[in-house]
Short mmCIF file of C-alpha atoms in Angstrom, two decimals:
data_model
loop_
_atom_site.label_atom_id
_atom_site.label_comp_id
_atom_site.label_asym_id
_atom_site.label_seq_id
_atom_site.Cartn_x
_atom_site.Cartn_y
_atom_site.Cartn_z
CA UNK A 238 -36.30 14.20 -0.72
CA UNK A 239 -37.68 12.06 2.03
CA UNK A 240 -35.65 9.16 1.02
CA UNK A 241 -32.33 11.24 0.89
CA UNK A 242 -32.57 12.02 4.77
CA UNK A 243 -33.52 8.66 5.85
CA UNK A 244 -30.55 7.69 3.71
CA UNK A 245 -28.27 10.18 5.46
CA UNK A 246 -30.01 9.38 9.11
CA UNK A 247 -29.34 6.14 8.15
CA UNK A 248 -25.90 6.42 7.62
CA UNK A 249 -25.08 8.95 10.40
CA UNK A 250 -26.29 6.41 12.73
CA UNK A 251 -23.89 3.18 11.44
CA UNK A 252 -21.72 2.31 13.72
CA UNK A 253 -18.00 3.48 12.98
CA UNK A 254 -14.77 1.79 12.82
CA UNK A 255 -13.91 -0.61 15.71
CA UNK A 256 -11.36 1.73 17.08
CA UNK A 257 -10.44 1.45 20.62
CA UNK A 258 -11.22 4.28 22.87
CA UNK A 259 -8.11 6.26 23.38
CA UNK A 260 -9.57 7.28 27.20
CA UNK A 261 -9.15 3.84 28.33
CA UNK A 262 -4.94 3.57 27.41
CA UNK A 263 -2.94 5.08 29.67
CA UNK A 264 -0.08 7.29 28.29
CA UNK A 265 1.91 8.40 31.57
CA UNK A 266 5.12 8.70 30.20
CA UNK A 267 7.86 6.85 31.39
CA UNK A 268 10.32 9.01 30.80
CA UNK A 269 12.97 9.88 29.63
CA UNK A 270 11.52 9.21 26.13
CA UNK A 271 13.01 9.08 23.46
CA UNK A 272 11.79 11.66 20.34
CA UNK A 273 12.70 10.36 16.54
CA UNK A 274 11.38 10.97 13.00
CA UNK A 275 11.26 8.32 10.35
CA UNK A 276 11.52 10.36 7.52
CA UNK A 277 13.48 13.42 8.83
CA UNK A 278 10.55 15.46 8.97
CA UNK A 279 10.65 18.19 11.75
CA UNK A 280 7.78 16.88 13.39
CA UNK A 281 9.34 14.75 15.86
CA UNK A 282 12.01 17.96 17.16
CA UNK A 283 8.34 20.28 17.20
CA UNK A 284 7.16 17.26 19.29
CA UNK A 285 10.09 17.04 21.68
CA UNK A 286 10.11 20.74 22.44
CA UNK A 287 6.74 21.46 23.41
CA UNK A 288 6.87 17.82 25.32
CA UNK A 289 10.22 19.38 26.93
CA UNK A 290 8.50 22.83 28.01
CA UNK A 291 5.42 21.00 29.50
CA UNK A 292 8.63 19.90 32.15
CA UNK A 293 8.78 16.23 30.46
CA UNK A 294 12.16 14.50 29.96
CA UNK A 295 12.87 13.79 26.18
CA UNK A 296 15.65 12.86 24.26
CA UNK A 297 15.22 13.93 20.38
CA UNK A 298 17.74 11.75 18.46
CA UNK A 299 17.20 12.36 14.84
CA UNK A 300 18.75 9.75 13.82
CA UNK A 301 17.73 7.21 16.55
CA UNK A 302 19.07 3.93 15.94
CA UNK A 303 18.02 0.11 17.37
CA UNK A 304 20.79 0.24 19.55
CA UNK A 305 19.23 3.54 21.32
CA UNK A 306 16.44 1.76 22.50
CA UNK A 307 17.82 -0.03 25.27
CA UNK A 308 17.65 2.81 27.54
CA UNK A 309 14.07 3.88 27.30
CA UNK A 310 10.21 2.20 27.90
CA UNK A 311 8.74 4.68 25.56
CA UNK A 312 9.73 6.01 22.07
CA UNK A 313 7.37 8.56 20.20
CA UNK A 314 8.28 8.60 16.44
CA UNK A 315 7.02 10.85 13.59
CA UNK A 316 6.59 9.44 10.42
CA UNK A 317 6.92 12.08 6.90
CA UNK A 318 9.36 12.46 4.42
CA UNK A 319 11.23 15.52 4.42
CA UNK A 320 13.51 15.75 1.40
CA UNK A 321 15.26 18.83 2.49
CA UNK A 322 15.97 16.72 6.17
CA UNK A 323 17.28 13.68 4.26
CA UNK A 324 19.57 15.31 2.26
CA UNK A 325 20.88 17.44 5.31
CA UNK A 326 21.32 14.17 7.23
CA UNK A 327 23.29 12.75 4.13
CA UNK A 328 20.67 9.58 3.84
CA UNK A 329 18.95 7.97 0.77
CA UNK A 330 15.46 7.07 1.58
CA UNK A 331 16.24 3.40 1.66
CA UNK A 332 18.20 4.40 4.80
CA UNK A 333 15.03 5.34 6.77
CA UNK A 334 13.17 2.71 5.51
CA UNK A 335 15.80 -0.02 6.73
CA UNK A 336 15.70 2.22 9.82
CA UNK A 337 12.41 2.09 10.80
CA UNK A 338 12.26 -1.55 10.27
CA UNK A 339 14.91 -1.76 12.66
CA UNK A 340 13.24 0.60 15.53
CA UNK A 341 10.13 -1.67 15.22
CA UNK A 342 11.98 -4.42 15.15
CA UNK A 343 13.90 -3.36 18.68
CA UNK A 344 11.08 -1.99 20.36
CA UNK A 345 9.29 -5.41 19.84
CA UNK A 346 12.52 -6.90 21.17
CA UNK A 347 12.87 -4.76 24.19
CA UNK A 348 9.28 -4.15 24.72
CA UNK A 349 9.65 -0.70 24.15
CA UNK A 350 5.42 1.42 23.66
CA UNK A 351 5.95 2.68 20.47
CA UNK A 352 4.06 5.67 20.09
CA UNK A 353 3.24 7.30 16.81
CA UNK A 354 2.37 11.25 16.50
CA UNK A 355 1.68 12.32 12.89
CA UNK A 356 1.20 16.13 12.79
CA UNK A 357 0.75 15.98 8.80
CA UNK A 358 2.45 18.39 6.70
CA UNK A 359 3.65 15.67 4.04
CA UNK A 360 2.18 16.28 0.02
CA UNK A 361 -1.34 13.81 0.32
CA UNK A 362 -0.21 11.06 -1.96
CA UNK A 363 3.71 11.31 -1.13
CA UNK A 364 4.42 7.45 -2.16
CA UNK A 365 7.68 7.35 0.01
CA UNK A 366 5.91 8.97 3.35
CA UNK A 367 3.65 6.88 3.03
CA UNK A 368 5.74 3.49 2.84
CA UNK A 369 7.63 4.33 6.17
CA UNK A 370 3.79 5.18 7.40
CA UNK A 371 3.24 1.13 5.98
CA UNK A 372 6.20 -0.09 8.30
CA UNK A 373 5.27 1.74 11.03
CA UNK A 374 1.72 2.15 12.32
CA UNK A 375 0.96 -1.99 12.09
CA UNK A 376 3.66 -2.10 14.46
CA UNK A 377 2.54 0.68 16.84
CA UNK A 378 0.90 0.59 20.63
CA UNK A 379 -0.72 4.01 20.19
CA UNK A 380 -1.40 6.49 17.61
CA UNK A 381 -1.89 10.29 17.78
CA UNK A 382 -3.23 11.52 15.30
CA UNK A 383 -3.71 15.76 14.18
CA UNK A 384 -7.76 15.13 13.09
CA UNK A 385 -7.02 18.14 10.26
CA UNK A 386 -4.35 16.36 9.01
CA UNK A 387 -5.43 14.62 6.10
CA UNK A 388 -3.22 12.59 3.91
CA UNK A 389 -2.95 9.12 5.20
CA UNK A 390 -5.76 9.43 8.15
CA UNK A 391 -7.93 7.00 6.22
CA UNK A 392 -5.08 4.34 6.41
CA UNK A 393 -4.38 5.40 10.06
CA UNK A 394 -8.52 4.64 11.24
CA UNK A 395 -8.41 1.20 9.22
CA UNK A 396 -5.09 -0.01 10.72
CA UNK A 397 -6.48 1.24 14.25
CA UNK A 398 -9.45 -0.48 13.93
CA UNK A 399 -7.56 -3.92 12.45
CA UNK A 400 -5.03 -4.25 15.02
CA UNK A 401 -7.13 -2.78 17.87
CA UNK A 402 -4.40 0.11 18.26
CA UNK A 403 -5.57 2.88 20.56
CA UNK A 404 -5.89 6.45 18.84
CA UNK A 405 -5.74 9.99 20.40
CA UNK A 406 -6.97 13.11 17.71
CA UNK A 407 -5.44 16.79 18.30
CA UNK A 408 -7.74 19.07 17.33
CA UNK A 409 -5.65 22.85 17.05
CA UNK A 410 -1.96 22.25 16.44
CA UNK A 411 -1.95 25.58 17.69
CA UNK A 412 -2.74 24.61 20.92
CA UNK A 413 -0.22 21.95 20.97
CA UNK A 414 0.97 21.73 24.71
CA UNK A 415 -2.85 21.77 25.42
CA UNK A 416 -3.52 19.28 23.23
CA UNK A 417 -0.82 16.87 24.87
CA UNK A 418 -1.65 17.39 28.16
CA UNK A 419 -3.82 15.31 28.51
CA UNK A 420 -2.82 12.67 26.44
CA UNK A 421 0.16 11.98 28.12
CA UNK A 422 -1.41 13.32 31.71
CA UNK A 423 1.07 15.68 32.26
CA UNK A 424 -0.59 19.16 34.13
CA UNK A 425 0.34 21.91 32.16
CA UNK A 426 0.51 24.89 34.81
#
């Protein structure tokens, strides 16, 4: 018994991933910003609202494009297949795969902070949400992450901690202008 909770002493007091502290990167937005989904989840439009009603400036463009990009220093995308939102926006999911390519591509281009938000909500093991996840979140400046989330959060930590890509954890979606607040230091009144 003795040796069990040394083991798990021993363990609790390894020292974690090499993420970098999300208190030291500044997330004033620079807005407007610009709001997408990779994916067509409904993540991103959930995102933009509560973003909007904290008295931000967003632009939610569901279908943002490279060309988009020009006008903004900041775009916050949500990755997460939603079948349902492809085939209402008429796309194959090759099309949102070649898409997000092409908003990483641009926002490297036109140094653009690309800012992921993953809320969850996709099946744990959903192959396709979790290639546009693949494309994305190497690519990213910051990640924020919902902590209950599960499905991919494993991935997220290790790619953090690889690329030394600041994360943010939400802790009550229910709480979501709360949560934001202070992760994009915006004073909620």
């Amino acid at each position: 018994m003795l040796k069990v909770i040394v083991l798990c002493l021993s363990l609790l007091l390894l020292p974690g991933p090499d993420i970098q502290a999300a208190e030291n990167c500044s997330l004033d937005l620079k807005q407007p910003v610009l709001i997408t989904s990779v994916g067509q989840n409904l993540d991103a439009l959930i995102i933009s609202s509560m973003l909007a009603e904290m008295g931000a400036e967003t632009v939610y463009l569901p279908l943002a494009k490279k060309e988009d990009l020009y006008n903004y220093k900041q775009i916050i995308i949500s990755p997460g297949v939603s079948y349902k939102g492809l085939a209402a926006a008429g796309l194959k999911f090759e099309d949102e795969t070649k898409r997000v390519q092409e908003l990483v591509e641009a926002a490297g281009e036109h140094s653009c902070q690309l800012i992921l938000i993953y809320l969850g909500g996709f099946i744990q093991g959903d192959a396709r949400s979790q290639k546009l996840i693949d494309l994305l979140a190497p690519n990213v400046d910051v990640m924020v992450i919902y902590q209950g989330s599960g499905g991919p959060i494993d991935y997220f930590l290790a790619t953090a901690a690889e690329k030394g890509i600041p994360v943010h954890f939400l802790q009550h979606l229910g709480n979501l202008c709360e949560e934001l607040a202070p992760i994009f230091s915006i004073e909620v009144e």
